Amino acid sequence: ISRNEHHFLRNAIINNVNSEGDLIFFQCMDGIIVYNQKEELWFHKNLFLTNSDKSIWDLNFYKKNIFFGSQKGFAMADYMIVNNEPKFYNYKVLLNAVEVYDIENINNQMYLSTDNGLYQYSIDNKLFSKIDENIYSEIEVKDSIIFGSNENLWKINLDGRELIDMCIMGIGTNTL
């Protein structure tokens, strides 16, 4: 652990962890904590977020964009690395008034698990479509099949869903 970690990890509640290159992104209740493994530096990023929407549940990368799932919606920002530090700019809310639990990116399509159902977002067309009305705490997309977990494991498509297994605590703890 690097020399300035105590400033950022104290009292941090970590919701999820993702990495991109040498950077590790910790999604927290108060924004994002970023660790640069190469330079051994920590950064706290929350100034680009609104005061009422700092809790980040998940994030995903696409080209030079970063997509955020939060307690208030789905947003994106452009990002770049300046002096070994990630900088976020052009922050835009794409879907408001939903809590986004999980994000998957497959072939320029973002899949969002929300408190209002399962959505697909076309990055190229900038269009949302609702796939399913049910709520899933986690999703995983494998070979164009969507799996969702909400204490049970479901296989989901545009025609509906099929129960695969009962009493599943989460996709990350099981092998698909």
PDB file of C-alpha atoms in Angstrom, residues 9 15 59 70 76 94 127-128 130 133 145 155 163:
ATOM      1  CA  LEU A   9      -9.307   4.469   2.720  1.00  0.00           C
ATOM      2  CA  ASN A  15     -19.329  -1.094  -3.253  1.00  0.00           C
ATOM      3  CA  LEU A  59     -18.807   1.502 -13.435  1.00  0.00           C
ATOM      4  CA  SER A  70     -25.370   5.166  -8.940  1.00  0.00           C
ATOM      5  CA  MET A  76     -21.176   8.874 -18.360  1.00  0.00           C
ATOM      6  CA  LEU A  94     -28.233   9.381 -19.313  1.00  0.00           C
ATOM      7  CA  LEU A 127     -31.157   4.593 -26.988  1.00  0.00           C
ATOM      8  CA  PHE A 128     -32.552   2.704 -23.999  1.00  0.00           C
ATOM      9  CA  LYS A 130     -36.369  -2.147 -21.262  1.00  0.00           C
ATOM     10  CA  GLU A 133     -39.522  -5.650 -15.451  1.00  0.00           C
ATOM     11  CA  ILE A 145     -27.465 -14.656 -22.946  1.00  0.00           C
ATOM     12  CA  LYS A 155     -31.849 -16.674 -17.905  1.00  0.00           C
ATOM     13  CA  LEU A 163     -35.560 -20.008 -13.766  1.00  0.00           C
TER      14      LEU A 163
END
